[in-house]
Coordinates of C-alpha atoms in Angstrom, one line a residue:
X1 CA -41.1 26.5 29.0
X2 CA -43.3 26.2 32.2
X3 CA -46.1 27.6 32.9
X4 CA -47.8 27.3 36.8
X5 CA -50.8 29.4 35.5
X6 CA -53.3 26.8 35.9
X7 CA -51.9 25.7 39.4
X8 CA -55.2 27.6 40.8
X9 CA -58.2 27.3 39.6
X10 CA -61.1 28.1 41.3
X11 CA -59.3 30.6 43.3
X12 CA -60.0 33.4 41.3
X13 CA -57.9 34.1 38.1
X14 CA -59.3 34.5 34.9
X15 CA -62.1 31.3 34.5
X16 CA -63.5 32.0 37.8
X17 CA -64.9 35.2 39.2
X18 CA -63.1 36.0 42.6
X19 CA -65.1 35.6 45.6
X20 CA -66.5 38.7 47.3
X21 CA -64.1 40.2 50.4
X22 CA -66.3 40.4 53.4
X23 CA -65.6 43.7 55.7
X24 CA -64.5 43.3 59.1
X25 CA -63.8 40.5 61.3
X26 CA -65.2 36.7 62.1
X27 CA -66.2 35.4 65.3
X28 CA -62.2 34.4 66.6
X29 CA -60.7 35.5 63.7
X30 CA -59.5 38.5 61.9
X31 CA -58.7 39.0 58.4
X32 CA -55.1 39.9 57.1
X33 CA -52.0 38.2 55.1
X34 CA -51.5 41.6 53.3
X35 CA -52.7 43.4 50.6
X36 CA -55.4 41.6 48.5
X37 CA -54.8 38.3 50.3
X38 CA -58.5 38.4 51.4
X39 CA -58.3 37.9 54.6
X40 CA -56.9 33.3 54.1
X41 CA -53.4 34.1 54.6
X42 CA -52.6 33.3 51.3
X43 CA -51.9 36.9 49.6
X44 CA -52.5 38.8 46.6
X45 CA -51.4 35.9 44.2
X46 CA -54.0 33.6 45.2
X47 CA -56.5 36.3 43.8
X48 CA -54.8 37.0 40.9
X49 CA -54.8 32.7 39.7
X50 CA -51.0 32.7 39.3
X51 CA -48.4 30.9 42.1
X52 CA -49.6 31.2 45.3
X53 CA -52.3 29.2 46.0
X54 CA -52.6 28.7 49.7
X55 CA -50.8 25.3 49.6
X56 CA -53.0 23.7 47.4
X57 CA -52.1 21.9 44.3
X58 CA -51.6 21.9 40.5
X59 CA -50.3 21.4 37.0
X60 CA -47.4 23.1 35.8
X61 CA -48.1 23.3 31.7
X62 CA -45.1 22.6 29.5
X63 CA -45.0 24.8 26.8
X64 CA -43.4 26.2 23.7
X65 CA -41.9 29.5 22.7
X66 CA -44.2 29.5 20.0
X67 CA -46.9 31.9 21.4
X68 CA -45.4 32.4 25.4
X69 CA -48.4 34.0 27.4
X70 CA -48.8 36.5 30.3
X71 CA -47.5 35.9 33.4
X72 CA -50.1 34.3 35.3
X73 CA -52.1 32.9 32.2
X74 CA -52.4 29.1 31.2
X75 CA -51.1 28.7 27.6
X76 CA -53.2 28.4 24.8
X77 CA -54.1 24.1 24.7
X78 CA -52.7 23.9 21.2
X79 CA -49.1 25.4 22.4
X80 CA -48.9 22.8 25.4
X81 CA -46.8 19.6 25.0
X82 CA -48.6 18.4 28.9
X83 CA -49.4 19.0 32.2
X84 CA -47.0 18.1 35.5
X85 CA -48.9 18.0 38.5
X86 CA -47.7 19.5 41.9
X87 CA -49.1 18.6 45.6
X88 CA -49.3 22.1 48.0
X89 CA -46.0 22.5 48.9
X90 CA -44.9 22.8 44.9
X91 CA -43.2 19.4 44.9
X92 CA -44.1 16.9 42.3
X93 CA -46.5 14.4 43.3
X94 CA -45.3 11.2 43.2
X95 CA -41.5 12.5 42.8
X96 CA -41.8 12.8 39.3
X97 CA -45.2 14.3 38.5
X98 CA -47.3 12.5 37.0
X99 CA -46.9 14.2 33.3
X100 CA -49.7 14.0 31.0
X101 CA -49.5 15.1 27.6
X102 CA -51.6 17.3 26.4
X103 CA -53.4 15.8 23.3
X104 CA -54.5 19.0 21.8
X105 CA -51.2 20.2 20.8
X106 CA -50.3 21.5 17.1
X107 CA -46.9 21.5 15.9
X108 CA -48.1 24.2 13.2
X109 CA -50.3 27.1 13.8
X110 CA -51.5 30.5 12.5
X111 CA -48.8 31.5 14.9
X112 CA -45.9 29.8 13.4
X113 CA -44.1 26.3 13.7
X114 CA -42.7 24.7 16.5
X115 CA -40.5 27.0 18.5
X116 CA -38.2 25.8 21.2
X117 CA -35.8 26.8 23.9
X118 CA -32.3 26.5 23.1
X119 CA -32.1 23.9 25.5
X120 CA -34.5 21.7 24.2
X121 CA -33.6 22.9 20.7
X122 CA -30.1 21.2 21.0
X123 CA -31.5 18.2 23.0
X124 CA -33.9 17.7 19.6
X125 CA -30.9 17.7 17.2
X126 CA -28.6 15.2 19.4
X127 CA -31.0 13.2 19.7
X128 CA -32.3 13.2 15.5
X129 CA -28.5 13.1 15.2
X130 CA -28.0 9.7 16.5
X131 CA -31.8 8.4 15.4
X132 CA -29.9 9.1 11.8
X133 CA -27.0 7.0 13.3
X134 CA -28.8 4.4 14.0
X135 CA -30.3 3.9 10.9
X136 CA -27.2 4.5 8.8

């Protein structure tokens, strides 16, 4: 599973406080891009730390099914398998995003064992399946 909760940082969202909305208008400028966009175009989800972002980078976490958190929310560290990072237009960078594993995941927790996708659950056994092949 994928997770583009910590694609924002800084930009409000949970670890950072959001930055005050100032009332009225600049010199040249006005404020809009809808409701709770604060005034940068870049609209409500920017505030709220989930996708959004006003074309600025990321990481989408990979994660498992183990402990799956709120929409918007980064997964706990020992529940991610790693990171892909995404440039501002939600492409990965370099084509193939640069994935960095995680090095604080736990295959067993106090929330259970290992849980997968069904996709990924069936990829697992092919592949143990012909890893017992090709020792046998």
């Amino acid at each position: 599973m994928a997770s583009t909760g910590g694609s924002n940082l800084g930009s409000g969202g949970a670890l950072f406080p959001q930055q005050r909305q100032r009332r009225g208008t600049r010199k040249g400028s006005s404020y809009g891009g809808g409701p709770g966009g604060g005034g940068d175009g870049a609209g409500a989800a920017n505030s709220q730390g989930g996708m959004g972002g006003a074309a600025r980078g990321g990481y989408i976490h990979v994660y498992d099914y183990r402990h799956p958190p709120d929409y918007g929310r980064i997964p706990d560290p020992e529940d991610i398998f790693g990171s892909l990072e995404v440039d501002g237009t939600g492409h990965f960078v370099d084509g193939h995003g640069n994935y960095q594993t995680s090095g604080t995941y736990r295959m067993c927790t106090r929330d259970g064992i290992l849980g997968l996708s069904p996709f990924l659950r069936q990829r697992l056994i092919e592949r143990l399946r012909q890893e017992e092949q090709n020792l046998g």
